[in-house]
JSON list of C-alpha atoms in Angstrom, two decimals:
[
{"chain": "A", "resi": 241, "resn": "MET", "atom": "CA", "xyz": [77.46, 90.18, 102.51]},
{"chain": "A", "resi": 242, "resn": "GLY", "atom": "CA", "xyz": [80.16, 91.31, 104.92]},
{"chain": "A", "resi": 243, "resn": "THR", "atom": "CA", "xyz": [81.10, 94.78, 106.03]},
{"chain": "A", "resi": 244, "resn": "ILE", "atom": "CA", "xyz": [84.36, 96.70, 105.77]},
{"chain": "A", "resi": 245, "resn": "GLN", "atom": "CA", "xyz": [85.54, 98.52, 108.88]},
{"chain": "A", "resi": 246, "resn": "ARG", "atom": "CA", "xyz": [88.37, 100.96, 108.13]},
{"chain": "A", "resi": 247, "resn": "ASN", "atom": "CA", "xyz": [90.95, 102.55, 110.44]},
{"chain": "A", "resi": 248, "resn": "LEU", "atom": "CA", "xyz": [89.19, 101.70, 113.69]},
{"chain": "A", "resi": 249, "resn": "SER", "atom": "CA", "xyz": [90.77, 102.80, 116.95]},
{"chain": "A", "resi": 250, "resn": "TYR", "atom": "CA", "xyz": [92.36, 100.27, 119.30]},
{"chain": "A", "resi": 251, "resn": "ASP", "atom": "CA", "xyz": [89.35, 100.53, 121.59]},
{"chain": "A", "resi": 252, "resn": "GLU", "atom": "CA", "xyz": [86.91, 99.94, 118.71]},
{"chain": "A", "resi": 253, "resn": "LEU", "atom": "CA", "xyz": [88.84, 96.88, 117.53]},
{"chain": "A", "resi": 254, "resn": "PHE", "atom": "CA", "xyz": [89.11, 95.55, 121.08]},
{"chain": "A", "resi": 255, "resn": "GLU", "atom": "CA", "xyz": [85.34, 95.89, 121.55]},
{"chain": "A", "resi": 256, "resn": "LEU", "atom": "CA", "xyz": [84.62, 94.05, 118.29]},
{"chain": "A", "resi": 257, "resn": "GLU", "atom": "CA", "xyz": [87.11, 91.28, 119.14]},
{"chain": "A", "resi": 258, "resn": "VAL", "atom": "CA", "xyz": [85.30, 90.68, 122.43]},
{"chain": "A", "resi": 259, "resn": "LYS", "atom": "CA", "xyz": [81.82, 90.95, 120.88]},
{"chain": "A", "resi": 260, "resn": "ASN", "atom": "CA", "xyz": [82.69, 88.53, 118.05]},
{"chain": "A", "resi": 261, "resn": "ASN", "atom": "CA", "xyz": [84.60, 86.06, 120.25]},
{"chain": "A", "resi": 262, "resn": "GLU", "atom": "CA", "xyz": [87.73, 86.54, 118.14]},
{"chain": "A", "resi": 263, "resn": "GLY", "atom": "CA", "xyz": [90.05, 86.54, 121.13]},
{"chain": "A", "resi": 264, "resn": "ALA", "atom": "CA", "xyz": [90.19, 86.42, 124.89]},
{"chain": "A", "resi": 265, "resn": "VAL", "atom": "CA", "xyz": [90.97, 89.14, 127.40]},
{"chain": "A", "resi": 266, "resn": "SER", "atom": "CA", "xyz": [93.95, 88.31, 129.62]},
{"chain": "A", "resi": 267, "resn": "GLU", "atom": "CA", "xyz": [94.11, 88.90, 133.37]},
{"chain": "A", "resi": 268, "resn": "ASN", "atom": "CA", "xyz": [95.85, 92.24, 132.80]},
{"chain": "A", "resi": 269, "resn": "GLY", "atom": "CA", "xyz": [93.25, 93.39, 130.24]},
{"chain": "A", "resi": 270, "resn": "THR", "atom": "CA", "xyz": [95.13, 92.80, 126.99]},
{"chain": "A", "resi": 271, "resn": "MET", "atom": "CA", "xyz": [93.69, 90.90, 124.03]},
{"chain": "A", "resi": 272, "resn": "MET", "atom": "CA", "xyz": [94.97, 87.40, 123.28]},
{"chain": "A", "resi": 273, "resn": "VAL", "atom": "CA", "xyz": [94.36, 85.64, 119.96]},
{"chain": "A", "resi": 274, "resn": "ASP", "atom": "CA", "xyz": [95.23, 82.19, 118.64]},
{"chain": "A", "resi": 275, "resn": "THR", "atom": "CA", "xyz": [96.91, 82.39, 115.24]},
{"chain": "A", "resi": 276, "resn": "GLY", "atom": "CA", "xyz": [96.58, 78.65, 114.69]},
{"chain": "A", "resi": 277, "resn": "LYS", "atom": "CA", "xyz": [99.31, 76.61, 113.07]},
{"chain": "A", "resi": 278, "resn": "PHE", "atom": "CA", "xyz": [100.48, 79.45, 110.80]},
{"chain": "A", "resi": 279, "resn": "THR", "atom": "CA", "xyz": [102.46, 81.50, 113.30]},
{"chain": "A", "resi": 280, "resn": "GLY", "atom": "CA", "xyz": [105.55, 82.57, 111.36]},
{"chain": "A", "resi": 281, "resn": "ARG", "atom": "CA", "xyz": [106.67, 83.99, 108.08]},
{"chain": "A", "resi": 282, "resn": "SER", "atom": "CA", "xyz": [106.22, 81.97, 104.89]},
{"chain": "A", "resi": 283, "resn": "PRO", "atom": "CA", "xyz": [109.12, 83.14, 102.71]},
{"chain": "A", "resi": 284, "resn": "LYS", "atom": "CA", "xyz": [108.71, 80.21, 100.31]},
{"chain": "A", "resi": 285, "resn": "ASP", "atom": "CA", "xyz": [105.10, 81.21, 99.62]},
{"chain": "A", "resi": 286, "resn": "LYS", "atom": "CA", "xyz": [105.91, 84.40, 97.72]},
{"chain": "A", "resi": 287, "resn": "TYR", "atom": "CA", "xyz": [104.67, 84.63, 94.15]},
{"chain": "A", "resi": 288, "resn": "PHE", "atom": "CA", "xyz": [104.76, 87.40, 91.57]},
{"chain": "A", "resi": 289, "resn": "VAL", "atom": "CA", "xyz": [102.83, 87.56, 88.32]},
{"chain": "A", "resi": 290, "resn": "HIS", "atom": "CA", "xyz": [105.32, 86.90, 85.54]},
{"chain": "A", "resi": 291, "resn": "GLN", "atom": "CA", "xyz": [104.63, 89.86, 83.26]},
{"chain": "A", "resi": 292, "resn": "LYS", "atom": "CA", "xyz": [106.25, 93.02, 81.99]},
{"chain": "A", "resi": 293, "resn": "PRO", "atom": "CA", "xyz": [107.66, 95.30, 83.21]},
{"chain": "A", "resi": 294, "resn": "SER", "atom": "CA", "xyz": [108.25, 93.78, 86.65]},
{"chain": "A", "resi": 295, "resn": "PHE", "atom": "CA", "xyz": [109.60, 90.39, 85.56]},
{"chain": "A", "resi": 296, "resn": "GLU", "atom": "CA", "xyz": [112.89, 91.99, 84.48]},
{"chain": "A", "resi": 297, "resn": "ASN", "atom": "CA", "xyz": [113.44, 93.46, 87.96]},
{"chain": "A", "resi": 298, "resn": "ILE", "atom": "CA", "xyz": [112.71, 90.46, 90.18]},
{"chain": "A", "resi": 299, "resn": "ALA", "atom": "CA", "xyz": [115.38, 88.08, 91.46]},
{"chain": "A", "resi": 300, "resn": "TRP", "atom": "CA", "xyz": [113.60, 84.85, 90.51]},
{"chain": "A", "resi": 301, "resn": "GLY", "atom": "CA", "xyz": [114.36, 81.73, 92.53]},
{"chain": "A", "resi": 302, "resn": "LYS", "atom": "CA", "xyz": [113.12, 79.55, 95.39]},
{"chain": "A", "resi": 303, "resn": "ILE", "atom": "CA", "xyz": [111.86, 82.59, 97.31]},
{"chain": "A", "resi": 304, "resn": "ASN", "atom": "CA", "xyz": [110.53, 84.84, 94.51]},
{"chain": "A", "resi": 305, "resn": "GLN", "atom": "CA", "xyz": [108.48, 82.45, 92.41]},
{"chain": "A", "resi": 306, "resn": "ALA", "atom": "CA", "xyz": [106.70, 83.16, 89.14]},
{"chain": "A", "resi": 307, "resn": "MET", "atom": "CA", "xyz": [102.96, 82.86, 88.68]},
{"chain": "A", "resi": 308, "resn": "ALA", "atom": "CA", "xyz": [101.19, 82.91, 85.31]},
{"chain": "A", "resi": 309, "resn": "PRO", "atom": "CA", "xyz": [98.70, 85.76, 84.85]},
{"chain": "A", "resi": 310, "resn": "GLU", "atom": "CA", "xyz": [95.90, 83.22, 84.30]},
{"chain": "A", "resi": 311, "resn": "VAL", "atom": "CA", "xyz": [96.64, 81.56, 87.65]},
{"chain": "A", "resi": 312, "resn": "PHE", "atom": "CA", "xyz": [96.57, 84.96, 89.38]},
{"chain": "A", "resi": 313, "resn": "ASP", "atom": "CA", "xyz": [93.22, 85.82, 87.78]},
{"chain": "A", "resi": 314, "resn": "GLU", "atom": "CA", "xyz": [91.71, 82.53, 88.98]},
{"chain": "A", "resi": 315, "resn": "LEU", "atom": "CA", "xyz": [93.03, 82.98, 92.53]},
{"chain": "A", "resi": 316, "resn": "TYR", "atom": "CA", "xyz": [91.90, 86.61, 92.57]},
{"chain": "A", "resi": 317, "resn": "ASP", "atom": "CA", "xyz": [88.34, 85.62, 91.69]},
{"chain": "A", "resi": 318, "resn": "GLU", "atom": "CA", "xyz": [88.34, 82.95, 94.43]},
{"chain": "A", "resi": 319, "resn": "VAL", "atom": "CA", "xyz": [89.60, 85.41, 97.05]},
{"chain": "A", "resi": 320, "resn": "ILE", "atom": "CA", "xyz": [87.06, 88.08, 96.08]},
{"chain": "A", "resi": 321, "resn": "GLU", "atom": "CA", "xyz": [84.25, 85.54, 96.35]},
{"chain": "A", "resi": 322, "resn": "TYR", "atom": "CA", "xyz": [85.51, 84.29, 99.72]},
{"chain": "A", "resi": 323, "resn": "LEU", "atom": "CA", "xyz": [86.05, 87.75, 101.23]},
{"chain": "A", "resi": 324, "resn": "SER", "atom": "CA", "xyz": [82.74, 89.16, 99.95]},
{"chain": "A", "resi": 325, "resn": "GLY", "atom": "CA", "xyz": [80.93, 87.27, 102.70]},
{"chain": "A", "resi": 326, "resn": "LYS", "atom": "CA", "xyz": [83.31, 88.24, 105.49]},
{"chain": "A", "resi": 327, "resn": "ASP", "atom": "CA", "xyz": [83.54, 91.20, 107.82]},
{"chain": "A", "resi": 328, "resn": "LEU", "atom": "CA", "xyz": [86.86, 92.89, 107.03]},
{"chain": "A", "resi": 329, "resn": "TYR", "atom": "CA", "xyz": [88.99, 95.18, 109.17]},
{"chain": "A", "resi": 330, "resn": "VAL", "atom": "CA", "xyz": [91.32, 97.43, 107.17]},
{"chain": "A", "resi": 331, "resn": "THR", "atom": "CA", "xyz": [94.05, 99.63, 108.61]},
{"chain": "A", "resi": 332, "resn": "ASP", "atom": "CA", "xyz": [95.87, 102.10, 106.37]},
{"chain": "A", "resi": 333, "resn": "GLY", "atom": "CA", "xyz": [99.33, 101.79, 107.86]},
{"chain": "A", "resi": 334, "resn": "PHE", "atom": "CA", "xyz": [102.76, 103.14, 107.05]},
{"chain": "A", "resi": 335, "resn": "CYS", "atom": "CA", "xyz": [106.39, 102.62, 107.91]},
{"chain": "A", "resi": 336, "resn": "GLY", "atom": "CA", "xyz": [108.35, 105.58, 109.27]},
{"chain": "A", "resi": 337, "resn": "ALA", "atom": "CA", "xyz": [107.53, 108.55, 111.47]},
{"chain": "A", "resi": 338, "resn": "ASN", "atom": "CA", "xyz": [108.57, 111.30, 109.05]},
{"chain": "A", "resi": 339, "resn": "GLU", "atom": "CA", "xyz": [105.59, 112.18, 106.83]},
{"chain": "A", "resi": 340, "resn": "LYS", "atom": "CA", "xyz": [107.91, 113.24, 103.99]},
{"chain": "A", "resi": 341, "resn": "THR", "atom": "CA", "xyz": [109.82, 109.96, 103.82]},
{"chain": "A", "resi": 342, "resn": "ARG", "atom": "CA", "xyz": [107.51, 107.29, 105.21]},
{"chain": "A", "resi": 343, "resn": "VAL", "atom": "CA", "xyz": [106.19, 104.50, 103.02]},
{"chain": "A", "resi": 344, "resn": "ALA", "atom": "CA", "xyz": [102.51, 103.55, 102.90]}
]
């Protein structure tokens, strides 16, 4: 069973990356990682569960694709099983500097 590390500092993450061989330290001391063949956005891989009330508010098309609830449930179970054996690193992030208007 894996562990969940939450909101680690940069230094803590850096230390774990080195310890777990998840990257390499460059000559100037920064961390380098290889993202593999998936290096960019995947706009055509965006799916939403086709159910009320959200289905009336989504611009369906080649980008926003529908997924049946049963398909979502099956994928969800697979992901939970896969991730349950992994060490996870979670960061609670937000967009925006103003605490009153930022989005989590």
